C-alpha cells in the first residue's frame, strides 16, 4: 500500500533489506497513534475528534476456506489494523477522509445508500447503511481513517474497516448490538453491499480477538472458545508475498459455488447441512456421488482441513507447537494441490520455510491468490530468516516480500 501522507509513520515491525543490511521499523504504541491521528483530524476538520477507535487485522492459523462450509476455524487478531477518529456534525453529512487514499466523499444523510465504484469508503458506507436501516443514526459524522495493514494482502483490511465503523457507530449512537452482532452485520455488508460471498471468520476475529489466544470459532453456530496460543521461543511471523491479488474476488466466489455444488451432490445420499458435517471416512465412502474431479478435490480439501483444525486444537491444548507446525504445512499443501488457491509466490515462501531449520511450520493464510503466508520462526533467528528469505524470494519472483513480526492482540476497541 502506498501511503499518501508520508509525515505519518507506518507503524509495524517490518524487516527489510537496505543494501545488504537488515533494517527494522518498530511499531508505535497505540496512544502515540491516537495523538498522531487527532492532530491529522484537527488539520482536516478544524476541530477535535470526539473519539478514536482501533480495529486489528487478523491471520487465520488454520482452517482455510472452512467458514462458508460450516466448520470451525482458528483465527487470531494481529497488532496491525485500522484507526478511526470521529466527531458528530450538525449538517447531517457523512464526511469520509483517509490518510491512505486521496479519494474523499461528502454524502448527505439519506434513507439508504448503494455501492459507488470501487472506492475505499464503500466499506464504512455499507456499515452506515445498515445502521440507518436499523434506525440507529441521528446525525452526520466527520471521519478520518488510517490503516497500517497492507491492503488486499489477506490480513482482512476490509473486515477491519467494517467492524471498526460498526463499533464506532455503536459507541457514538448508543445502539445495542453485541460484538458478535456487529461482526454479523459487517459480514452482511461484505456479502450484500460489497458483493463478496465471504464467511464470518474475518469479521468475528477482528471483533473478538484476545491477547495470546487463538479463537476456535464454529462458523455454523457461532459458538467459540479461546485456545492458548503460547509460542514460547517462537514468534508468529507474517510474510507478505506482495503479489497483487488479481481476480481474487471472482475466484473466491467460484470456490464458494464449487463447494455448494459438491454439497448438493453429496446430499443425494447424506443427510448433511454443510460440507464440514461430512467426516473424512464418510467422504471416502461417498465421493463417487460427486463424479467431477475438480469438485471432488475442492470437497476433499474441506473435509481434511476440518479434521486438521480438530488436530490443531488438540496440539495447542497440549502445548505441542511442533505438531501444530506440521499441520500448517499439511494445510498449505492441501490449499495448493486440492483447493488451488495458492500460487508460485506463496509456494516459494513455504518451500523456503520448509528448508529453514528454525521454522517449525508455515502456510498461506486467508483467501489466497497472493497475499500473506504465516510462519512460526525461532525468535532469535527472525533477522537471519528475513535476511535469507528476501533474496531467495526476489531471485525467483522478481521483487521482495515483506516480513512482519506480530503480537496476537485484542479485538476492536476505543483508544
Ligand atoms: C477470506 C474470507 C473469509 C474466509 C477466508 C478463507 O478471508 O473473507 O471469510 O473464507 O478467505 O478461509
mmCIF file of N, CA, C and O and ligand atoms in Angstrom, residues 58 60 63-68 198-202 252 366-367, ligand 1:
data_model
loop_
_atom_site.group_PDB
_atom_site.id
_atom_site.type_symbol
_atom_site.label_atom_id
_atom_site.label_comp_id
_atom_site.label_asym_id
_atom_site.label_seq_id
_atom_site.Cartn_x
_atom_site.Cartn_y
_atom_site.Cartn_z
ATOM 1 N N UNK A 58 -6.383 -9.639 10.968
ATOM 2 C CA UNK A 58 -6.295 -10.997 11.523
ATOM 3 C C UNK A 58 -5.434 -11.885 10.637
ATOM 4 O O UNK A 58 -5.252 -11.613 9.456
ATOM 5 N N UNK A 60 -5.439 -16.205 9.916
ATOM 6 C CA UNK A 60 -6.076 -17.461 10.282
ATOM 7 C C UNK A 60 -4.971 -18.480 10.481
ATOM 8 O O UNK A 60 -4.147 -18.694 9.591
ATOM 9 N N UNK A 63 -7.529 -23.820 9.158
ATOM 10 C CA UNK A 63 -8.968 -23.928 8.870
ATOM 11 C C UNK A 63 -9.311 -22.953 7.752
ATOM 12 O O UNK A 63 -10.128 -22.054 7.924
ATOM 13 N N UNK A 64 -8.673 -23.154 6.585
ATOM 14 C CA UNK A 64 -8.846 -22.182 5.495
ATOM 15 C C UNK A 64 -9.930 -22.628 4.522
ATOM 16 O O UNK A 64 -9.996 -23.791 4.147
ATOM 17 N N UNK A 65 -10.764 -21.663 4.141
ATOM 18 C CA UNK A 65 -11.923 -21.910 3.271
ATOM 19 C C UNK A 65 -12.880 -22.912 3.946
ATOM 20 O O UNK A 65 -13.444 -23.797 3.294
ATOM 21 N N UNK A 66 -12.992 -22.741 5.235
ATOM 22 C CA UNK A 66 -13.834 -23.615 6.042
ATOM 23 C C UNK A 66 -15.065 -22.846 6.528
ATOM 24 O O UNK A 66 -16.135 -23.421 6.702
ATOM 25 N N UNK A 67 -14.930 -21.524 6.693
ATOM 26 C CA UNK A 67 -16.037 -20.789 7.346
ATOM 27 C C UNK A 67 -17.338 -20.862 6.550
ATOM 28 O O UNK A 67 -18.407 -21.083 7.121
ATOM 29 N N UNK A 68 -17.265 -20.731 5.223
ATOM 30 C CA UNK A 68 -18.510 -20.790 4.445
ATOM 31 C C UNK A 68 -18.933 -22.235 4.170
ATOM 32 O O UNK A 68 -19.905 -22.476 3.458
ATOM 33 N N UNK A 198 -18.058 -13.852 1.356
ATOM 34 C CA UNK A 198 -17.173 -14.338 2.425
ATOM 35 C C UNK A 198 -17.976 -14.951 3.568
ATOM 36 O O UNK A 198 -19.179 -14.703 3.705
ATOM 37 N N UNK A 199 -17.293 -15.744 4.376
ATOM 38 C CA UNK A 199 -17.900 -16.278 5.596
ATOM 39 C C UNK A 199 -17.727 -15.279 6.738
ATOM 40 O O UNK A 199 -17.347 -14.123 6.517
ATOM 41 N N UNK A 200 -17.933 -15.747 7.969
ATOM 42 C CA UNK A 200 -17.948 -14.862 9.131
ATOM 43 C C UNK A 200 -16.568 -14.722 9.797
ATOM 44 O O UNK A 200 -16.370 -13.875 10.666
ATOM 45 N N UNK A 201 -15.614 -15.563 9.383
ATOM 46 C CA UNK A 201 -14.351 -15.632 10.137
ATOM 47 C C UNK A 201 -13.672 -14.282 10.372
ATOM 48 O O UNK A 201 -13.315 -13.947 11.510
ATOM 49 N N UNK A 202 -13.477 -13.505 9.317
ATOM 50 C CA UNK A 202 -12.647 -12.294 9.440
ATOM 51 C C UNK A 202 -13.281 -11.278 10.372
ATOM 52 O O UNK A 202 -12.626 -10.711 11.254
ATOM 53 N N UNK A 252 -12.658 -16.405 -5.550
ATOM 54 C CA UNK A 252 -13.207 -16.740 -4.238
ATOM 55 C C UNK A 252 -14.669 -17.169 -4.402
ATOM 56 O O UNK A 252 -15.080 -18.221 -3.893
ATOM 57 N N UNK A 366 -5.614 -16.836 4.850
ATOM 58 C CA UNK A 366 -6.649 -16.036 4.185
ATOM 59 C C UNK A 366 -7.094 -16.681 2.887
ATOM 60 O O UNK A 366 -6.871 -17.872 2.648
ATOM 61 N N UNK A 367 -7.689 -15.874 2.026
ATOM 62 C CA UNK A 367 -8.309 -16.412 0.812
ATOM 63 C C UNK A 367 -7.283 -17.017 -0.154
ATOM 64 O O UNK A 367 -7.586 -17.955 -0.880
HETATM 65 C C1 LIG B 1 -11.356 -14.663 3.173
HETATM 66 C C2 LIG B 1 -12.817 -14.586 3.598
HETATM 67 C C3 LIG B 1 -13.071 -15.457 4.830
HETATM 68 C C4 LIG B 1 -12.545 -16.890 4.620
HETATM 69 C C5 LIG B 1 -11.122 -16.870 4.076
HETATM 70 C C6 LIG B 1 -10.641 -18.239 3.671
HETATM 71 O O1 LIG B 1 -10.535 -14.118 4.158
HETATM 72 O O2 LIG B 1 -13.162 -13.252 3.887
HETATM 73 O O3 LIG B 1 -14.446 -15.454 5.133
HETATM 74 O O4 LIG B 1 -13.402 -17.597 3.766
HETATM 75 O O5 LIG B 1 -10.999 -16.008 2.948
HETATM 76 O O6 LIG B 1 -10.547 -19.064 4.766
#
